[in-house]
Coordinates of C-alpha atoms in Angstrom, one line a residue:
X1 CA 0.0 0.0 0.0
X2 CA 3.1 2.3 0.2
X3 CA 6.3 3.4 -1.7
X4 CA 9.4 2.7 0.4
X5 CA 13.1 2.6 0.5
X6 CA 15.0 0.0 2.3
X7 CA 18.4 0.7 3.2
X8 CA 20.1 -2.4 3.0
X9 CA 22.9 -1.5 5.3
X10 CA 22.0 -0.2 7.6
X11 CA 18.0 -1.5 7.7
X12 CA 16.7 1.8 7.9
X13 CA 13.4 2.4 5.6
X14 CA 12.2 5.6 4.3
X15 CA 8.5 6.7 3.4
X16 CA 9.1 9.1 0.8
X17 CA 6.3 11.4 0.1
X18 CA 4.1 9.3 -2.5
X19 CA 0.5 9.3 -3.0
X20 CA -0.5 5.5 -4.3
X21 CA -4.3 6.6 -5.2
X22 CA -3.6 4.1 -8.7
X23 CA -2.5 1.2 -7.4
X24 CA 1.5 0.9 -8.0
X25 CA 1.9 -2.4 -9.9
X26 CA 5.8 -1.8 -10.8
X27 CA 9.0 -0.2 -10.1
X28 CA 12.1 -0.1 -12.4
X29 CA 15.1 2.0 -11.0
X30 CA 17.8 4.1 -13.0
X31 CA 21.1 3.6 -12.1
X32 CA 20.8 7.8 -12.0
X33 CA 19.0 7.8 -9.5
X34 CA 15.4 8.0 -11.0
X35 CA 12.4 5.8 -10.5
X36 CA 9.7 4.6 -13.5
X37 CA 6.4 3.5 -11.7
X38 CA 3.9 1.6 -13.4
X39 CA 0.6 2.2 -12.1
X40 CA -3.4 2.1 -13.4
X41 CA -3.0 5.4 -14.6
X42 CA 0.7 4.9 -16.8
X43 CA 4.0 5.6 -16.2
X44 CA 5.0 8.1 -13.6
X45 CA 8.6 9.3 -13.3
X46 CA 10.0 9.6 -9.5
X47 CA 12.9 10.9 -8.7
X48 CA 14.4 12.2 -5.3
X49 CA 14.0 16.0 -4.2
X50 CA 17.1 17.8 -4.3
X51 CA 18.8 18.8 -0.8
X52 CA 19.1 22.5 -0.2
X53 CA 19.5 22.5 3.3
X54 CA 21.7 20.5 5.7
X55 CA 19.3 19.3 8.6
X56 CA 20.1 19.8 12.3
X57 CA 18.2 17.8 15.2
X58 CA 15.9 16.0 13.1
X59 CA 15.6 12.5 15.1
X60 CA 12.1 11.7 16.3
X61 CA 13.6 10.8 20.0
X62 CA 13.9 13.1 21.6
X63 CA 11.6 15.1 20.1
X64 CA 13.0 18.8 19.3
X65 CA 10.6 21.6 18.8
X66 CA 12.6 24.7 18.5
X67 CA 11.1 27.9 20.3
X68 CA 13.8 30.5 20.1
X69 CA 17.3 30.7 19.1
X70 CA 19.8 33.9 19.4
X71 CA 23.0 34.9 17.7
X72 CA 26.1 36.2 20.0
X73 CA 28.9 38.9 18.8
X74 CA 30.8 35.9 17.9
X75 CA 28.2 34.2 15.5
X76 CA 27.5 31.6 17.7
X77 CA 23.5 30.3 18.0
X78 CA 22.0 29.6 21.0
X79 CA 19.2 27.2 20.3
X80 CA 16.6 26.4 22.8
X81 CA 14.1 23.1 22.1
X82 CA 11.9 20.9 23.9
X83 CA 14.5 17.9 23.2
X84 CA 17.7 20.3 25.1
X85 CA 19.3 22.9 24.4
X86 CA 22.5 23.4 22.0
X87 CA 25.0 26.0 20.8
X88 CA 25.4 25.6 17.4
X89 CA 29.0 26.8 15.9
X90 CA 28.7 28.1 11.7
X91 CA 31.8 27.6 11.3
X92 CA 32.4 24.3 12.0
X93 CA 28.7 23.0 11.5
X94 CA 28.9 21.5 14.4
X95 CA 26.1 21.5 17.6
X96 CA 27.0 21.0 21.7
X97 CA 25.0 20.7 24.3
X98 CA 24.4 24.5 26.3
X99 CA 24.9 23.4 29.4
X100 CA 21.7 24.6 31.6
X101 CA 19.6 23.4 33.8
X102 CA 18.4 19.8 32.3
X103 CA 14.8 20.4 32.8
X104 CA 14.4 24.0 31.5
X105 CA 12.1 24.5 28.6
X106 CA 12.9 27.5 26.7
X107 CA 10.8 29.8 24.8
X108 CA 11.7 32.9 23.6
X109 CA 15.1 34.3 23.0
X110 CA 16.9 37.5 22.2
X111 CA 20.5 39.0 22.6
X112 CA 21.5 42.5 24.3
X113 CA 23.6 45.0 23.4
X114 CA 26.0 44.0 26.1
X115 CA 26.1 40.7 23.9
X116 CA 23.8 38.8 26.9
X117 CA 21.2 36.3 26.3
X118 CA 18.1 36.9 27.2
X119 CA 15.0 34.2 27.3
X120 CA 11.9 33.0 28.5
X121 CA 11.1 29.7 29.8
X122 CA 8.3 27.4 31.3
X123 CA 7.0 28.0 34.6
X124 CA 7.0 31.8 35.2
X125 CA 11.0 32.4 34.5
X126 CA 13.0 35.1 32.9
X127 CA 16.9 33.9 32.2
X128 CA 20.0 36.2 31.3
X129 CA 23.0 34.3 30.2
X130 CA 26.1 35.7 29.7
X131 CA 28.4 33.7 27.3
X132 CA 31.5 35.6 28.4
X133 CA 31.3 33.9 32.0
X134 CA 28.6 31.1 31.1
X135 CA 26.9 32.3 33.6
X136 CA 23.0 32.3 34.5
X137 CA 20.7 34.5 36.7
X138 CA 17.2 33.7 36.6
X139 CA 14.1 36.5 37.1
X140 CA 10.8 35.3 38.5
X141 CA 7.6 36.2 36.5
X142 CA 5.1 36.6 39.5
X143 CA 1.7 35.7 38.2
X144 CA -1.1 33.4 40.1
X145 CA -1.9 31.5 36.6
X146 CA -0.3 30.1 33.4
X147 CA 2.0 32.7 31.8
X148 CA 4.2 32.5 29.0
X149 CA 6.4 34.9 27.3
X150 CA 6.2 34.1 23.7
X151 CA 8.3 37.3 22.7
X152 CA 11.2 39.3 23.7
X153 CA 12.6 41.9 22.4
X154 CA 15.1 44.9 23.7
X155 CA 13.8 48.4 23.0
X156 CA 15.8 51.8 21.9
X157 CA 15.7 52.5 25.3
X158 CA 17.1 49.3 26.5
X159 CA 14.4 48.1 28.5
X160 CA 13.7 43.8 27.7
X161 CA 10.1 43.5 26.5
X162 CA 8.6 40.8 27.3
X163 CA 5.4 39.5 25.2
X164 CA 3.4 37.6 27.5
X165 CA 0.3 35.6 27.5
X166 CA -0.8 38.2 29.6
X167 CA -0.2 41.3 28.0
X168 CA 3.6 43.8 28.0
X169 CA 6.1 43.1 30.8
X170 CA 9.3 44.7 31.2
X171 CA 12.6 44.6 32.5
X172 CA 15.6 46.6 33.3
X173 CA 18.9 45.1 32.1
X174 CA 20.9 47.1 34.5
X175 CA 19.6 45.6 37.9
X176 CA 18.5 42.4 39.4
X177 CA 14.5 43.3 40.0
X178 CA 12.3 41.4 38.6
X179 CA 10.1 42.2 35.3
X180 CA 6.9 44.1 35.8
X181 CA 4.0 44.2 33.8
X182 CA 3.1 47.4 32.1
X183 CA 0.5 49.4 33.5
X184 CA 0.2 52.4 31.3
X185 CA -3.2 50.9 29.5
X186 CA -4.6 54.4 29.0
X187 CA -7.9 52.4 28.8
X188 CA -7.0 49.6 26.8
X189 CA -6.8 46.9 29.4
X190 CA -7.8 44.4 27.2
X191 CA -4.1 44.2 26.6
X192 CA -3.1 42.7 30.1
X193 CA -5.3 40.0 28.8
X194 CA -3.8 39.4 25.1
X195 CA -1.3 37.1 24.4
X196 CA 1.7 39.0 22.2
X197 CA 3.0 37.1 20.1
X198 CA 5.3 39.4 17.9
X199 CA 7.0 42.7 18.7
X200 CA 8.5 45.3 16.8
X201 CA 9.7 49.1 17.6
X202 CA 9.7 51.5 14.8
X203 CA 9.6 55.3 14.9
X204 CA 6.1 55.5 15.3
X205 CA 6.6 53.6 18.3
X206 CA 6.6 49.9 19.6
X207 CA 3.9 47.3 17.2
X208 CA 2.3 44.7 19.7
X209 CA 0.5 42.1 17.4
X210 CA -1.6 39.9 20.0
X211 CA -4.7 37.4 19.8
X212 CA -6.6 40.8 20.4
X213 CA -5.4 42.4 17.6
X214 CA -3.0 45.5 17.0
X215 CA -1.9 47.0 19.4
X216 CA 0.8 50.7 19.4
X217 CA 2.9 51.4 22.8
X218 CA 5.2 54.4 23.5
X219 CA 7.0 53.3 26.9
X220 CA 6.3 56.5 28.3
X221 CA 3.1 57.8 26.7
X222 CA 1.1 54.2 27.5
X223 CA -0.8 52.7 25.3
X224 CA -1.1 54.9 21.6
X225 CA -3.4 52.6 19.5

């Protein structure tokens, strides 16, 4: 009932991507690579799609879902999945383990302009790594229900937004206090209940696009739009 390639080394078989909706009756296979299959409805050529992109973390066990990934001065990637999390070198090609905590479940990520990382994680928690120390501090998120910060960003003025599943937090690179949430609604406090999922400042301001729709933030002014 299926196409499929057997490797005969290593016993490893492949389901390429192959509708049988007329009844595959025969396969004859070109030394170039190319397959001729012989169906109810004629003679269809197959052949293999070509590779553009070498594939990282791919394996079905552990299961990696990448949230967020951030570039340092040096052109390093930090990568963050469900599966662990890795630094990825570009030069090399090659991927090692970052070595946090085992259990932590990133989300969002972003680098400063101090060359920090900064991201989000399960269960209320704001991290800043440093690469030049490899060192972590971790901010609490203090909320009574489920938050998640789906994205960060750091503004012109240097502050870390946070895009929460409960509206604009923010925090202060320069000190060790936890984030707060914004407060300067101007009315709209329908936004302490959106979920932001994408942030970006311009000159008009700071662009909020959130399951509530669109929303326009001046740090100082409150909400614009």
């Amino acid at each position: 009932e299926h196409l499929f390639v057997l490797d005969r080394q290593t016993g490893e078989i492949e389901y390429p991507p192959y509708e049988n909706k007329f009844n595959l009756k025969a396969i004859i296979i070109h030394p170039m690579g190319l397959a001729w299959l012989g169906n109810d409805n004629g003679v269809q050529l197959y052949s293999k799609r070509p590779k553009y992109f070498t594939s990282y973390l791919v394996i079905d066990k552990p299961f990696y879902s990448c949230r967020g990934f951030s570039e340092d001065r040096d052109g390093n990637i930090y990568v963050l999945t469900h599966g662990g999390n890795f630094i990825f070198h570009p030069e090399t090609k090659t991927l090692e383990p970052w070595p946090l905590v085992k259990s932590l479940v990133g989300l969002a990520s972003t680098p400063d302009k101090n060359d920090n990382i900064w991201f989000s994680g399960e269960e209320f928690f704001l991290f800043r790594y440093d690469p030049a120390a490899s060192s972590l501090t971790k901010y609490a998120l203090p909320a009574s229900a489920y938050l998640a910060v789906w994205s960060i960003a750091q503004a012109g003025t240097g502050q870390i937004l946070l895009g929460t599943t409960k509206g604009l937090w923010t925090k202060d690179p320069d000190n060790n206090f936890n984030p707060v949430q914004f407060s300067k609604l101007n009315g709209e406090n329908i936004l302490n209940e959106s979920t932001i999922y994408h942030m970006l400042e311009t000159t008009e301001g700071i662009w909020l696009c959130t399951d509530n729709g669109l929303f326009l933030v001046d740090l100082e002014d409150g909400v614009k739009e």
